Coordinates of C-alpha atoms in Angstrom, one line a residue:
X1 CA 86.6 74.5 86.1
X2 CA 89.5 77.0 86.6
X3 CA 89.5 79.8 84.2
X4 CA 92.4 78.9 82.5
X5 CA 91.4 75.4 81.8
X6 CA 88.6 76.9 79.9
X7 CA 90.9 78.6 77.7
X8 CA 93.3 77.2 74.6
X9 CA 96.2 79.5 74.1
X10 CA 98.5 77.8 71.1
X11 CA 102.1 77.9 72.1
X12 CA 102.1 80.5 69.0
X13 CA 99.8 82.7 70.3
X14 CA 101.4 83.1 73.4
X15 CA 105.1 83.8 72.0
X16 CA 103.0 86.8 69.2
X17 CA 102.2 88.2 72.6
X18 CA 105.2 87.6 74.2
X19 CA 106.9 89.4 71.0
X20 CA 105.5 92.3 71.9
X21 CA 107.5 93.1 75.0
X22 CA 110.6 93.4 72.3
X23 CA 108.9 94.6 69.3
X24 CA 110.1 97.6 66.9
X25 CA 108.3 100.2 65.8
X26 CA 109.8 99.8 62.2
X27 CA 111.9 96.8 62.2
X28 CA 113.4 97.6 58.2
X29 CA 114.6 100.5 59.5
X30 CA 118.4 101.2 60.1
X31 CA 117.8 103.0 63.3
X32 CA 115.0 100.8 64.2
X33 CA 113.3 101.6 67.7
X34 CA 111.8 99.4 70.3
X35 CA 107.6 100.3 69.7
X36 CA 107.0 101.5 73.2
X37 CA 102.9 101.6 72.4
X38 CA 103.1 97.8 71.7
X39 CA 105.0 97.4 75.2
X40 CA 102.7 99.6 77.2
X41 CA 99.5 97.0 76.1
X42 CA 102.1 93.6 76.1
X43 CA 102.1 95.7 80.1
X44 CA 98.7 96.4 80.5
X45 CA 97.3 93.4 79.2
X46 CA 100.1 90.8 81.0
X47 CA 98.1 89.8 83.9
X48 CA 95.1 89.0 82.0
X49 CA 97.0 86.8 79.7
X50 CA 98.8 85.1 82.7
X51 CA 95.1 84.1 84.2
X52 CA 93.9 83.1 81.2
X53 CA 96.8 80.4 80.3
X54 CA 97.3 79.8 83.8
X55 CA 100.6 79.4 86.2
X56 CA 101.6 75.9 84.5
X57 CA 102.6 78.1 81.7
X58 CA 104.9 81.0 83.4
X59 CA 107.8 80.0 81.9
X60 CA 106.6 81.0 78.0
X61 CA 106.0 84.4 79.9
X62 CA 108.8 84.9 82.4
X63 CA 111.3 86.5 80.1
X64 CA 109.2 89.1 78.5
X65 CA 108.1 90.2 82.2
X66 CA 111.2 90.4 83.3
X67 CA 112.6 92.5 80.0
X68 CA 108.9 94.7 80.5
X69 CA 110.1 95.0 84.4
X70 CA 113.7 96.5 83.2
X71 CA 111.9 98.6 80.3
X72 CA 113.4 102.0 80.5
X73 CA 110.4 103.6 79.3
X74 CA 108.5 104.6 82.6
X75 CA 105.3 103.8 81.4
X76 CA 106.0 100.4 80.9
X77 CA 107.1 100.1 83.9
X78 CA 104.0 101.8 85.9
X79 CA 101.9 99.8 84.4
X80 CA 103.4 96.6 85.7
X81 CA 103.8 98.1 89.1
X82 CA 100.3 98.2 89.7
X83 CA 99.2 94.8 88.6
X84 CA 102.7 93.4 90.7
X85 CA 100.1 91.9 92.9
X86 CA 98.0 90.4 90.6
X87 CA 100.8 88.4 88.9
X88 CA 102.2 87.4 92.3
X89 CA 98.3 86.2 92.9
X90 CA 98.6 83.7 90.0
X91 CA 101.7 82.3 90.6
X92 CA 102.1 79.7 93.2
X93 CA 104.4 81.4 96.6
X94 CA 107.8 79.6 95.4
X95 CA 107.5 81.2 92.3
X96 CA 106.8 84.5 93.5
X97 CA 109.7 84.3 95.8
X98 CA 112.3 83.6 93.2
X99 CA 111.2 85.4 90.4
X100 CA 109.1 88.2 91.9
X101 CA 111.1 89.6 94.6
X102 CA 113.9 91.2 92.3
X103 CA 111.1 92.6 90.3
X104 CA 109.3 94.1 93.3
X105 CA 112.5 95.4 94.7
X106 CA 113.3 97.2 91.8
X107 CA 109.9 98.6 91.4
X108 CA 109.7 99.8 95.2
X109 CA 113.1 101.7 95.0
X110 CA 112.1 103.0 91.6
X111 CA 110.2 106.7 90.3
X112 CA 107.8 107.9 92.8
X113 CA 105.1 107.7 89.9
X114 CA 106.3 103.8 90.0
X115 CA 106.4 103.3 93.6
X116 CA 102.9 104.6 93.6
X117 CA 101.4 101.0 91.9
X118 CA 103.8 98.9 94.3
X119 CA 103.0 100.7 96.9
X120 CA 99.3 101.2 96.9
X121 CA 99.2 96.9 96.7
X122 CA 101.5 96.6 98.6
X123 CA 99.5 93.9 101.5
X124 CA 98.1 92.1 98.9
X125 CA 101.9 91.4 97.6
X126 CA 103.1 90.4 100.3
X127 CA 100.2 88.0 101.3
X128 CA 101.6 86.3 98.0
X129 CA 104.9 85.5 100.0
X130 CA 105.5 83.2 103.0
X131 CA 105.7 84.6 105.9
X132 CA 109.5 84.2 106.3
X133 CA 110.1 86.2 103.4
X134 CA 107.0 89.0 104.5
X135 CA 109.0 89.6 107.6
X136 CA 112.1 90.2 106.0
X137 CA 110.4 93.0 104.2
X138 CA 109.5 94.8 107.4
X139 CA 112.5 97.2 107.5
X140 CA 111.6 98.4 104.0
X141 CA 108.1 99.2 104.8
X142 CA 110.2 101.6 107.4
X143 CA 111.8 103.1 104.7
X144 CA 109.4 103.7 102.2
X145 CA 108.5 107.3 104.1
X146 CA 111.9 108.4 104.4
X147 CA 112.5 107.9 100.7
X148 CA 109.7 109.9 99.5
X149 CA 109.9 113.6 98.5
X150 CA 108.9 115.6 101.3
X151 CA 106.6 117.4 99.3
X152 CA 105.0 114.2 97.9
X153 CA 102.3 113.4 100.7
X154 CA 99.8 110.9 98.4
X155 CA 102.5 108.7 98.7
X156 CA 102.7 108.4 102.2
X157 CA 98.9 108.6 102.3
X158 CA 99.2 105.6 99.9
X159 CA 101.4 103.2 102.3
X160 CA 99.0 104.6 104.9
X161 CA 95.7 103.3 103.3
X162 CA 97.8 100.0 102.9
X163 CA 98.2 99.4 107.0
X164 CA 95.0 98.4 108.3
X165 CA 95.3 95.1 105.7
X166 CA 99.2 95.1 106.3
X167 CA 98.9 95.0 110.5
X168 CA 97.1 91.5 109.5
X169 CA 100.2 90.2 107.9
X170 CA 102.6 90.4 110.3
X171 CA 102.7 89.6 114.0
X172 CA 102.9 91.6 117.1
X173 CA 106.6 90.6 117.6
X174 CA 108.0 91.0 114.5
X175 CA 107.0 94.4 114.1
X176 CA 107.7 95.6 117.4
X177 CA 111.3 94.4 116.6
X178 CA 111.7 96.9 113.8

């Protein structure tokens, strides 16, 4: 059986998790802080907990991922860029293209330190996504070069490790046409 269906995960459970993504630090306090520790592991540990309840229940998570995706602590963010891919591999393609895309976007054009985690899974994303949609990203695998720092070559060596498995997502055509 699927690992998820091995698994019970109470509805309560799942929303103490999912409390994380907005938790304080100190919540009596009058200048009470968002707990950015709690968010980094809510981060870390958000792809595991997705596989374990499964893609049926995506919508008691969607809302704290997307809040984690727009965290303006970097870290947060990082962490969920490199693990992008493995959330887009539980979800079913639909999913990924209505709810993902805005979150990969935002990730790609983000912090080079961010880019980094989209970047260096950035095939097995886009396998996630039908290949309509993978072809419309072609131009911005053009542009991922040009926006990096000139000084900042492990990113370019990044997007070049990714080709070999990219060249078998797209056709002959469609990236000649770029």
């Amino acid at each position: 059986p699927p690992r998820a269906s091995r698994h019970q995960v109470t509805p309560e459970l799942l929303q103490k998790f999912t409390s994380m993504a907005t938790m304080v630090a100190s919540p009596d306090a009058a200048d009470a802080q968002p707990d950015n520790d709690m968010r980094r592991h809510c981060a870390f540990q958000f792809p595991a907990v997705l596989l374990t309840v499964g893609a049926a229940r995506w919508d008691e998570l969607r809302m704290s991922y997307l809040l984690l995706a727009r965290d303006s602590e970097t870290a947060v963010r990082r962490t969920l860029s490199f693990s992008l891919h493995e959330i887009a591999h539980v979800l079913d393609t639909q999913v990924v293209e209505t709810e993902l895309l805005d979150v990969f976007e935002a990730l790609i054009h983000d912090a080079e330190e961010i880019r980094v985690g989209v970047i260096g899974h950035l095939a097995e994303f886009l396998a996630e996504v039908g290949p309509a949609c993978r072809e419309s990203y072609l131009p911005v695998l053009n542009e991922v070069p040009t926006q990096t720092s000139p000084r900042n070559w492990r990113l370019r060596e990044v997007l070049a490790e990714q080709l070999p498995r990219l060249t078998q997502l797209f056709s002959a055509e469609s990236a000649h046409s770029v």
